[in-house]
Short mmCIF file of C-alpha atoms and ligand atoms in Angstrom, two decimals:
data_model
loop_
_atom_site.label_atom_id
_atom_site.label_comp_id
_atom_site.label_asym_id
_atom_site.label_seq_id
_atom_site.Cartn_x
_atom_site.Cartn_y
_atom_site.Cartn_z
CA MET V 1 20.26 102.63 -15.26
CA SER V 2 19.30 99.75 -17.56
CA LYS V 3 21.37 99.14 -20.70
CA CYS V 4 18.58 100.30 -23.00
CA SER V 5 15.99 102.98 -22.24
CA VAL V 6 13.10 103.87 -24.50
CA VAL V 7 11.29 107.21 -24.75
CA LEU V 8 7.71 107.17 -26.04
CA GLY V 9 4.87 109.66 -26.43
CA CYS V 10 1.71 108.85 -24.49
CA PHE V 11 -0.87 110.85 -26.46
CA TYR V 12 -0.95 112.35 -29.97
CA GLY V 13 2.69 113.40 -30.28
CA ASP V 14 4.50 116.63 -29.43
CA GLU V 15 4.80 115.72 -25.74
CA GLY V 16 8.47 116.67 -25.62
CA LYS V 17 10.03 113.24 -26.22
CA GLY V 18 13.06 114.92 -27.76
CA ARG V 19 13.77 116.61 -24.44
CA THR V 20 13.65 113.34 -22.52
CA THR V 21 15.98 111.75 -25.03
CA ASP V 22 18.25 114.75 -24.99
CA TYR V 23 18.42 114.50 -21.19
CA LEU V 24 19.15 110.75 -21.31
CA ALA V 25 21.72 111.32 -24.03
CA GLN V 26 24.02 112.80 -21.39
CA PHE V 27 24.54 109.22 -20.22
CA ALA V 28 23.98 107.50 -23.58
CA ASP V 29 26.59 106.02 -25.83
CA VAL V 30 24.04 105.39 -28.57
CA SER V 31 20.71 106.98 -29.50
CA VAL V 32 18.28 105.40 -31.96
CA ARG V 33 15.20 106.28 -34.00
CA ALA V 34 12.95 103.30 -34.71
CA THR V 35 9.78 104.42 -36.47
CA GLY V 36 8.16 107.14 -38.57
CA GLY V 37 9.93 109.59 -40.80
CA ASN V 38 10.03 113.32 -41.38
CA ASN V 39 6.43 113.58 -40.23
CA ALA V 40 8.11 113.98 -36.83
CA GLY V 41 9.48 117.29 -35.66
CA HIS V 42 11.32 117.30 -32.36
CA THR V 43 12.30 120.68 -30.98
CA ILE V 44 15.28 120.78 -28.65
CA VAL V 45 16.74 123.97 -27.24
CA VAL V 46 20.46 123.77 -26.38
CA ASN V 47 22.14 126.87 -24.95
CA GLY V 48 19.39 129.03 -26.40
CA VAL V 49 19.72 127.52 -29.90
CA LYS V 50 16.58 125.83 -31.18
CA PHE V 51 17.08 122.59 -33.14
CA ALA V 52 14.16 121.15 -35.14
CA MET V 53 15.06 117.50 -35.58
CA ARG V 54 13.08 115.39 -38.02
CA LEU V 55 15.03 112.20 -38.71
CA ILE V 56 18.30 112.12 -36.83
CA PRO V 57 17.99 111.09 -33.16
CA SER V 58 18.27 114.17 -30.99
CA GLY V 59 20.99 112.41 -28.97
CA ILE V 60 23.46 113.61 -31.60
CA LEU V 61 23.20 117.09 -30.06
CA SER V 62 25.14 115.87 -27.02
CA GLY V 63 28.24 115.84 -29.22
CA LYS V 64 29.30 112.37 -28.06
CA THR V 65 26.52 109.93 -28.92
CA ILE V 66 26.36 107.55 -31.87
CA SER V 67 23.04 108.20 -33.57
CA VAL V 68 21.31 105.39 -35.40
CA ILE V 69 18.38 105.67 -37.82
CA GLY V 70 16.83 102.21 -37.48
CA ASN V 71 15.27 99.90 -40.05
CA GLY V 72 11.72 100.88 -39.03
CA VAL V 73 12.15 104.45 -40.21
CA VAL V 74 10.95 105.66 -43.63
CA LEU V 75 13.59 108.02 -44.86
CA ASN V 76 13.38 111.05 -47.14
CA PRO V 77 17.01 111.56 -48.28
CA ALA V 78 16.55 115.22 -49.20
CA VAL V 79 15.26 116.03 -45.72
CA LEU V 80 18.01 113.97 -44.12
CA LEU V 81 20.75 115.69 -46.12
CA GLY V 82 19.30 119.08 -45.12
CA GLU V 83 19.38 118.02 -41.48
CA ILE V 84 22.97 116.79 -41.79
CA GLU V 85 24.03 120.16 -43.22
CA MET V 86 22.14 122.05 -40.51
CA LEU V 87 23.88 120.03 -37.77
CA LYS V 88 27.28 120.43 -39.40
CA SER V 89 26.77 124.21 -39.56
CA HIS V 90 26.45 124.10 -35.75
CA GLY V 91 29.74 122.21 -35.47
CA ILE V 92 28.24 118.77 -34.78
CA GLU V 93 30.44 115.95 -36.04
CA VAL V 94 27.77 114.14 -37.98
CA ASP V 95 30.23 112.02 -39.99
CA LYS V 96 31.58 110.55 -36.78
CA PHE V 97 28.25 109.73 -35.19
CA LEU V 98 25.53 109.03 -37.76
CA LYS V 99 24.58 105.47 -38.81
CA ILE V 100 21.68 104.66 -41.12
CA SER V 101 20.10 101.22 -41.42
CA ASP V 102 20.48 99.57 -44.82
CA LYS V 103 16.94 98.28 -44.25
CA ALA V 104 15.24 101.66 -43.73
CA HIS V 105 12.76 102.26 -46.55
CA VAL V 106 13.31 105.26 -48.80
CA ILE V 107 10.62 107.86 -49.50
CA PHE V 108 10.42 108.86 -53.16
CA PRO V 109 8.50 111.78 -54.69
CA TYR V 110 5.69 109.46 -55.82
CA HIS V 111 5.01 108.63 -52.17
CA SER V 112 4.38 112.29 -51.37
CA ASN V 113 2.23 112.73 -54.50
CA LEU V 114 0.18 109.67 -53.53
CA ASP V 115 -0.17 110.97 -49.95
CA VAL V 116 -1.58 114.26 -51.27
CA MET V 117 -3.85 112.44 -53.72
CA LEU V 118 -5.24 110.04 -51.11
CA GLU V 119 -5.73 112.72 -48.45
CA ASN V 120 -7.52 115.03 -50.88
CA ARG V 121 -9.91 112.23 -51.81
CA ARG V 122 -10.68 111.01 -48.29
CA ALA V 123 -14.23 111.65 -47.12
CA ASN V 124 -13.00 111.71 -43.51
CA LYS V 125 -9.64 113.42 -43.65
CA ILE V 126 -6.79 112.20 -41.45
CA GLY V 127 -4.84 115.43 -41.74
CA THR V 128 -1.62 113.64 -42.77
CA THR V 129 1.60 115.61 -42.98
CA LYS V 130 1.62 114.84 -46.76
CA ASN V 131 5.22 113.69 -46.51
CA GLY V 132 4.52 110.33 -48.13
CA ILE V 133 4.78 108.39 -44.88
CA GLY V 134 1.68 106.21 -45.35
CA PRO V 135 2.40 105.33 -49.02
CA ALA V 136 6.03 104.46 -48.15
CA TYR V 137 4.88 102.05 -45.42
CA CYS V 138 2.27 100.65 -47.87
CA ASP V 139 5.09 99.81 -50.29
CA LYS V 140 7.07 98.21 -47.48
CA TYR V 141 4.21 95.86 -46.63
CA GLU V 142 3.32 95.36 -50.29
CA ARG V 143 6.97 94.30 -50.70
CA CYS V 144 7.80 96.75 -53.44
CA GLY V 145 9.61 99.28 -51.24
CA ILE V 146 13.19 100.34 -51.96
CA ARG V 147 15.50 100.28 -48.96
CA MET V 148 18.60 102.35 -48.28
CA GLY V 149 20.85 99.36 -49.03
CA ASP V 150 19.03 98.71 -52.32
CA MET V 151 20.29 102.03 -53.68
CA TYR V 152 23.79 100.56 -53.94
CA LYS V 153 22.78 97.47 -55.88
CA ALA V 154 23.39 97.00 -59.61
CA ASN V 155 19.66 96.85 -60.41
CA PHE V 156 18.74 100.04 -58.47
CA GLU V 157 18.03 102.13 -61.58
CA ALA V 158 15.87 99.44 -63.16
CA VAL V 159 13.94 98.82 -59.94
CA LEU V 160 13.33 102.52 -59.35
CA GLU V 161 12.31 103.09 -62.97
CA HIS V 162 9.75 100.29 -62.69
CA GLN V 163 8.38 101.74 -59.46
CA ILE V 164 8.11 105.27 -60.81
CA LYS V 165 6.31 104.05 -63.93
CA THR V 166 3.89 101.92 -61.90
CA LYS V 167 3.08 104.78 -59.54
CA ASN V 168 2.82 107.25 -62.43
CA GLU V 169 0.07 105.09 -63.95
CA ILE V 170 -1.96 105.51 -60.76
CA LEU V 171 -1.21 109.23 -60.44
CA ALA V 172 -1.93 109.96 -64.12
CA ALA V 173 -5.22 108.05 -64.01
CA ALA V 174 -6.26 110.21 -61.07
CA GLY V 175 -5.19 113.41 -62.83
CA GLU V 176 -2.45 114.03 -60.26
CA PRO V 177 1.13 115.20 -60.97
CA THR V 178 3.42 112.37 -62.09
CA VAL V 179 7.11 111.96 -61.33
CA ASP V 180 9.91 112.49 -63.87
CA VAL V 181 11.73 109.17 -64.37
CA GLU V 182 15.20 110.37 -65.43
CA GLU V 183 15.33 113.33 -63.06
CA THR V 184 14.30 111.21 -60.06
CA ILE V 185 16.83 108.47 -60.81
CA LYS V 186 19.61 111.04 -61.23
CA THR V 187 18.69 112.89 -58.04
CA TYR V 188 18.41 109.72 -55.95
CA LYS V 189 21.75 108.40 -57.22
CA GLU V 190 23.28 111.66 -55.99
CA TYR V 191 21.53 111.31 -52.62
CA ALA V 192 22.68 107.69 -52.38
CA ALA V 193 26.31 108.66 -53.01
CA LYS V 194 26.19 111.37 -50.32
CA LEU V 195 24.58 109.05 -47.74
CA GLU V 196 26.65 105.93 -48.47
CA PRO V 197 29.26 106.54 -45.73
CA TYR V 198 26.51 106.36 -43.10
CA VAL V 199 24.65 103.25 -44.32
CA CYS V 200 25.30 99.92 -42.56
CA ASP V 201 23.68 96.93 -40.87
CA THR V 202 22.48 98.67 -37.72
CA VAL V 203 20.92 95.51 -36.23
CA ASN V 204 24.28 93.83 -35.72
CA LEU V 205 25.79 97.15 -34.73
CA LEU V 206 23.25 97.72 -31.93
CA HIS V 207 23.78 94.22 -30.54
CA LYS V 208 27.53 94.74 -30.66
CA TYR V 209 27.09 97.96 -28.65
CA LEU V 210 24.89 96.19 -26.08
CA LYS V 211 27.47 93.42 -25.68
CA GLU V 212 30.06 96.13 -25.04
CA ASP V 213 27.75 97.43 -22.26
CA LYS V 214 27.06 100.66 -24.08
CA PHE V 215 23.95 102.52 -22.91
CA VAL V 216 21.37 102.80 -25.71
CA VAL V 217 18.46 105.27 -25.77
CA VAL V 218 15.67 104.69 -28.26
CA GLU V 219 13.85 107.85 -29.24
CA GLY V 220 10.21 107.26 -30.10
CA ALA V 221 8.47 109.30 -32.78
CA GLN V 222 4.77 110.18 -32.90
CA ALA V 223 2.89 108.60 -30.01
CA THR V 224 0.63 105.92 -28.57
CA LEU V 225 -2.72 107.29 -29.76
CA LEU V 226 -1.31 107.70 -33.29
CA ASP V 227 -0.30 104.01 -33.40
CA ILE V 228 -1.68 102.07 -36.37
CA ASP V 229 -2.88 99.30 -34.00
CA PHE V 230 -3.38 100.98 -30.63
CA GLY V 231 -4.28 104.52 -31.70
CA SER V 232 -7.51 106.19 -32.78
CA TYR V 233 -7.65 104.38 -36.13
CA PRO V 234 -8.02 105.56 -38.87
CA TYR V 235 -6.82 108.95 -37.55
CA VAL V 236 -3.32 107.63 -36.95
CA THR V 237 0.07 107.39 -38.57
CA SER V 238 1.16 104.30 -40.53
CA SER V 239 3.64 102.80 -38.07
CA ASN V 240 3.74 101.43 -34.52
CA PRO V 241 5.15 104.21 -32.33
CA THR V 242 4.42 102.01 -29.28
CA ILE V 243 6.87 99.60 -27.65
CA GLY V 244 6.42 96.82 -30.23
CA GLY V 245 7.50 99.15 -33.03
CA ILE V 246 10.64 99.94 -31.09
CA LEU V 247 11.64 96.27 -31.31
CA THR V 248 10.69 95.71 -34.96
CA GLY V 249 12.12 99.10 -35.92
CA THR V 250 15.57 98.40 -34.47
CA GLY V 251 16.12 94.65 -34.12
CA LEU V 252 16.51 95.02 -30.35
CA ALA V 253 15.00 92.16 -28.32
CA ALA V 254 12.37 92.53 -25.60
CA ARG V 255 14.89 91.43 -22.99
CA ASP V 256 17.21 94.29 -23.98
CA ILE V 257 14.68 96.93 -22.95
CA GLY V 258 14.93 98.32 -19.44
CA ASP V 259 13.27 101.61 -18.56
CA VAL V 260 10.40 102.92 -20.65
CA TYR V 261 9.88 106.67 -20.26
CA GLY V 262 6.45 108.00 -21.25
CA ALA V 263 6.45 111.68 -22.22
CA ILE V 264 3.41 113.83 -21.44
CA LYS V 265 2.60 117.50 -21.12
CA ALA V 266 0.80 118.95 -18.13
CA TYR V 267 -2.03 119.56 -20.63
CA SER V 268 -2.62 117.86 -24.00
CA SER V 269 -2.58 118.64 -27.72
CA ARG V 270 -3.27 117.02 -31.07
CA VAL V 271 -2.56 117.89 -34.70
CA GLY V 272 -4.61 116.49 -37.51
CA GLU V 273 -8.12 115.10 -37.35
CA GLY V 274 -9.73 112.52 -35.09
CA PRO V 275 -11.42 112.25 -31.70
CA TYR V 276 -9.93 114.08 -28.72
CA VAL V 277 -11.98 113.81 -25.54
CA THR V 278 -10.44 116.68 -23.55
CA GLU V 279 -10.17 119.18 -26.42
CA LEU V 280 -11.11 122.76 -25.47
CA PHE V 281 -12.82 124.82 -28.14
CA ASP V 282 -12.94 128.03 -26.12
CA ALA V 283 -10.58 130.82 -25.03
CA VAL V 284 -8.97 128.48 -22.49
CA GLY V 285 -7.81 126.19 -25.31
CA ASP V 286 -6.48 129.24 -27.16
CA ARG V 287 -4.63 130.33 -24.04
CA ILE V 288 -2.98 126.91 -23.65
CA ARG V 289 -1.90 127.09 -27.31
CA ASP V 290 -0.39 130.54 -26.87
CA LEU V 291 1.29 129.88 -23.52
CA GLY V 292 2.66 126.50 -24.65
CA HIS V 293 3.58 127.69 -28.18
CA GLU V 294 1.52 124.84 -29.58
CA TYR V 295 2.22 125.27 -33.27
CA GLY V 296 3.76 122.55 -35.48
CA THR V 297 7.57 122.50 -35.45
CA VAL V 298 7.72 122.08 -39.19
CA THR V 299 4.34 123.07 -40.58
CA GLY V 300 3.48 125.86 -38.11
CA ARG V 301 -0.03 124.34 -37.90
CA PRO V 302 -1.88 125.45 -34.75
CA ARG V 303 -2.38 122.42 -32.53
CA ARG V 304 -5.70 121.50 -30.94
CA CYS V 305 -5.32 121.91 -27.17
CA GLY V 306 -7.03 120.68 -24.02
CA TRP V 307 -6.57 119.41 -20.48
CA LEU V 308 -4.52 116.35 -19.57
CA ASP V 309 -6.42 113.08 -20.03
CA LEU V 310 -5.47 110.64 -17.27
CA VAL V 311 -7.81 107.93 -18.58
CA ALA V 312 -5.88 107.82 -21.86
CA LEU V 313 -2.57 108.12 -20.00
CA LYS V 314 -3.25 104.95 -18.00
CA TYR V 315 -3.92 103.12 -21.29
CA ALA V 316 -0.64 104.38 -22.79
CA ILE V 317 1.23 103.25 -19.68
CA ASP V 318 -0.30 99.76 -19.96
CA VAL V 319 0.30 99.36 -23.71
CA ASN V 320 3.94 100.44 -23.50
CA GLY V 321 4.97 99.27 -20.04
CA VAL V 322 5.92 102.82 -19.07
CA ASN V 323 7.74 102.84 -15.73
CA TYR V 324 8.75 106.52 -15.62
CA ILE V 325 6.82 109.57 -16.75
CA ASN V 326 8.45 112.73 -18.11
CA LEU V 327 6.02 115.56 -17.41
CA ASN V 328 6.69 118.63 -19.57
CA HIS V 329 5.25 122.16 -19.51
CA LEU V 330 4.57 122.22 -15.77
CA ASP V 331 5.46 125.93 -15.96
CA THR V 332 2.82 126.47 -18.67
CA ILE V 333 -0.05 124.91 -16.74
CA GLY V 334 1.09 126.82 -13.63
CA LYS V 335 0.25 130.10 -15.35
CA PHE V 336 -3.46 129.33 -14.93
CA ASP V 337 -5.15 130.27 -11.63
CA THR V 338 -6.88 126.91 -11.73
CA PHE V 339 -6.73 124.08 -14.27
CA LYS V 340 -8.22 120.63 -14.77
CA ALA V 341 -7.34 117.02 -15.59
CA CYS V 342 -9.71 114.34 -16.83
CA VAL V 343 -10.14 111.51 -14.30
CA ALA V 344 -13.00 109.54 -15.92
CA TYR V 345 -15.25 109.47 -18.98
CA ASP V 346 -18.99 109.79 -18.91
CA VAL V 347 -20.23 107.57 -21.74
CA ASN V 348 -23.99 107.86 -22.20
CA GLY V 349 -24.48 108.47 -18.48
CA VAL V 350 -22.12 105.70 -17.34
CA GLU V 351 -18.83 106.70 -15.74
CA THR V 352 -15.73 104.70 -16.68
CA GLN V 353 -11.96 104.83 -16.35
CA ASP V 354 -11.45 102.24 -19.10
CA PHE V 355 -10.04 103.57 -22.35
CA THR V 356 -10.59 102.14 -25.79
CA THR V 357 -9.80 103.70 -29.16
CA ASP V 358 -13.18 102.90 -30.72
CA GLU V 359 -14.29 106.05 -32.57
CA ASP V 360 -17.92 105.89 -31.37
CA PHE V 361 -16.76 105.45 -27.77
CA LEU V 362 -14.32 108.36 -27.97
CA THR V 363 -16.76 110.73 -29.66
CA SER V 364 -19.50 110.02 -27.13
CA ALA V 365 -17.20 110.16 -24.07
CA LYS V 366 -17.56 113.34 -21.99
CA PRO V 367 -14.64 114.21 -19.74
CA VAL V 368 -15.13 114.15 -15.97
CA TYR V 369 -12.67 116.66 -14.53
CA LYS V 370 -10.87 117.27 -11.27
CA GLU V 371 -9.80 120.86 -10.68
CA PHE V 372 -6.34 121.83 -9.42
CA LYS V 373 -4.85 125.03 -8.01
CA GLY V 374 -2.43 126.79 -10.36
CA ASP V 375 -0.56 130.07 -10.04
CA PHE V 376 2.82 128.36 -9.55
CA GLY V 377 4.89 131.54 -10.06
CA ASP V 378 8.24 131.26 -11.85
CA ILE V 379 9.38 127.66 -11.38
CA SER V 380 11.98 127.64 -14.17
CA GLY V 381 14.83 127.96 -11.66
CA CYS V 382 13.67 125.10 -9.39
CA LYS V 383 16.39 122.48 -9.23
CA THR V 384 14.72 120.03 -6.87
CA TYR V 385 11.23 118.64 -6.45
CA GLU V 386 11.00 120.15 -2.98
CA GLU V 387 11.50 123.66 -4.37
CA LEU V 388 8.28 123.41 -6.37
CA PRO V 389 5.24 125.12 -4.82
CA ALA V 390 2.83 122.86 -2.91
CA GLN V 391 0.08 123.13 -5.53
CA ALA V 392 2.48 121.92 -8.28
CA ARG V 393 3.52 118.96 -6.15
CA GLU V 394 -0.13 118.20 -5.45
CA TYR V 395 -0.79 117.88 -9.21
CA ILE V 396 2.26 115.69 -9.73
CA GLU V 397 1.41 113.41 -6.84
CA PHE V 398 -2.18 113.08 -8.01
CA ILE V 399 -1.00 111.91 -11.45
CA GLU V 400 1.40 109.45 -9.85
CA GLU V 401 -1.27 108.01 -7.60
CA TYR V 402 -3.84 107.80 -10.41
CA THR V 403 -1.46 106.02 -12.78
CA GLY V 404 0.71 104.14 -10.29
CA THR V 405 3.74 105.49 -12.15
CA MET V 406 6.54 107.74 -10.97
CA ILE V 407 7.09 111.15 -12.58
CA LYS V 408 10.86 111.14 -12.78
CA LEU V 409 11.57 114.09 -15.07
CA ILE V 410 9.75 117.42 -14.75
CA GLY V 411 10.03 120.10 -17.43
CA THR V 412 9.85 123.58 -15.90
CA GLY V 413 10.82 125.68 -18.94
CA ALA V 414 12.00 125.48 -22.53
CA ASP V 415 15.74 125.22 -22.01
CA ARG V 416 17.77 122.07 -21.36
CA GLU V 417 18.51 123.26 -17.80
CA ASN V 418 14.82 123.69 -16.94
CA MET V 419 14.33 120.09 -15.87
CA ILE V 420 13.96 118.55 -12.42
CA VAL V 421 15.24 114.99 -12.10
CA ARG V 422 13.93 112.94 -9.17
P1 LIG Q 1 1.15 110.97 -41.31
O1 LIG Q 1 2.03 110.35 -40.30
O2 LIG Q 1 1.81 112.09 -42.06
O3 LIG Q 1 0.53 109.96 -42.23
O4 LIG Q 1 -0.08 111.67 -40.55
C1 LIG Q 1 -1.06 110.91 -39.85
C2 LIG Q 1 -1.52 111.61 -38.59
O5 LIG Q 1 -0.46 111.60 -37.63
C3 LIG Q 1 -1.88 113.08 -38.78
O6 LIG Q 1 -2.94 113.40 -37.91
C4 LIG Q 1 -0.63 113.82 -38.36
O7 LIG Q 1 -0.89 115.13 -37.95
C5 LIG Q 1 -0.18 112.94 -37.21
N1 LIG Q 1 1.27 113.02 -36.96
C6 LIG Q 1 2.25 112.43 -37.68
N2 LIG Q 1 3.45 112.70 -37.15
C7 LIG Q 1 3.24 113.44 -36.07
C8 LIG Q 1 4.11 114.00 -35.07
O8 LIG Q 1 5.33 113.85 -35.07
N3 LIG Q 1 3.50 114.71 -34.09
C9 LIG Q 1 2.14 114.87 -34.02
N4 LIG Q 1 1.30 114.35 -34.92
C10 LIG Q 1 1.83 113.64 -35.94
#
């Protein structure tokens, strides 16, 4: 196993990255989050207990892994403190394991208000999570963001007051709710005091761990097709959930990265707006949603569902350098008598296997499907690849051949144990 493995989503998020990371965390000394914020919701089931993780790397659930929130994350302190309390109530020693980058940007209430304001005014809605993610990244790149480490500086109050007043001018002019200056400063000083023990320079820390030969797992958030550069812009999130964002969001170097695991489901899903070539609008899509419990971890929003898109998967593998696939929900797809996967696009009568995120291309692309035999029976107890029924293996081997990439982890049920490792 390489000294640093990365777990990324290949489509529109919710592929089960948390499970891959949780599996790898058995071997990990350190787990890291690099991008995004509490727009993410990773569900991990451990011994029948369901954990909805939003900011803290799911590796912390192993009870032995240092968990780092990297500099690329935008951090809502209220959500983080809630998560810390939730983990502590389950006996997890958060104080021993959690480290937060002093360079992670902080989300303030004006970011959420601006997110709501901008989304409500968009002609073509993105369907953001309204958590202030985009506005917080805007401030980062506009160079007026406030970072975790800034909260402990002498000028913090003055800087925050200036920011609140500036943002309030915009909000008030738009007739949107403004943010109370005194109340916000007071609340954030309290948050800062509670989080101070965890805040440090995580860049140096990660390199120290690597030099000590510790095994680091980086847990991606969101996914390739939600990437600000490589996703279906503008229907994307405001960060780079692809491999480049892992480097800039942690301070790890390219040469540190070994294995890149790409998480997929045996079907596909998307939340929010934007093109989605294999989306099913009929009862089959509804059945996938029900069988796969495809509702937002945090918001409960029903997800759009469809068949697996191998054309898009090949693109995600190329962009990220994925060398192992983690295929989740094999049990779910096996409940269908027959099911399909997209093997090419028909674009205005021309068949192609080349993927691009251009909106016109994606909205005119019609999926060309290959049909597979389902009816796998109960596979949740299968411990080895060979125990899987022939038709399940046929699907897996087809994906491997199509993408030239090995499926190393196979999810056969919701619990931690329901995973075949090859
Ligand atoms: P934002 O990240 O809240 O700005 O939302 C932008 C788009 O990304 C919306 O379509 C969201 O639904 C989507 N999105 C953000 N985070 C996630 C995630 O963790 N899983 C799936 N979709 C996400």
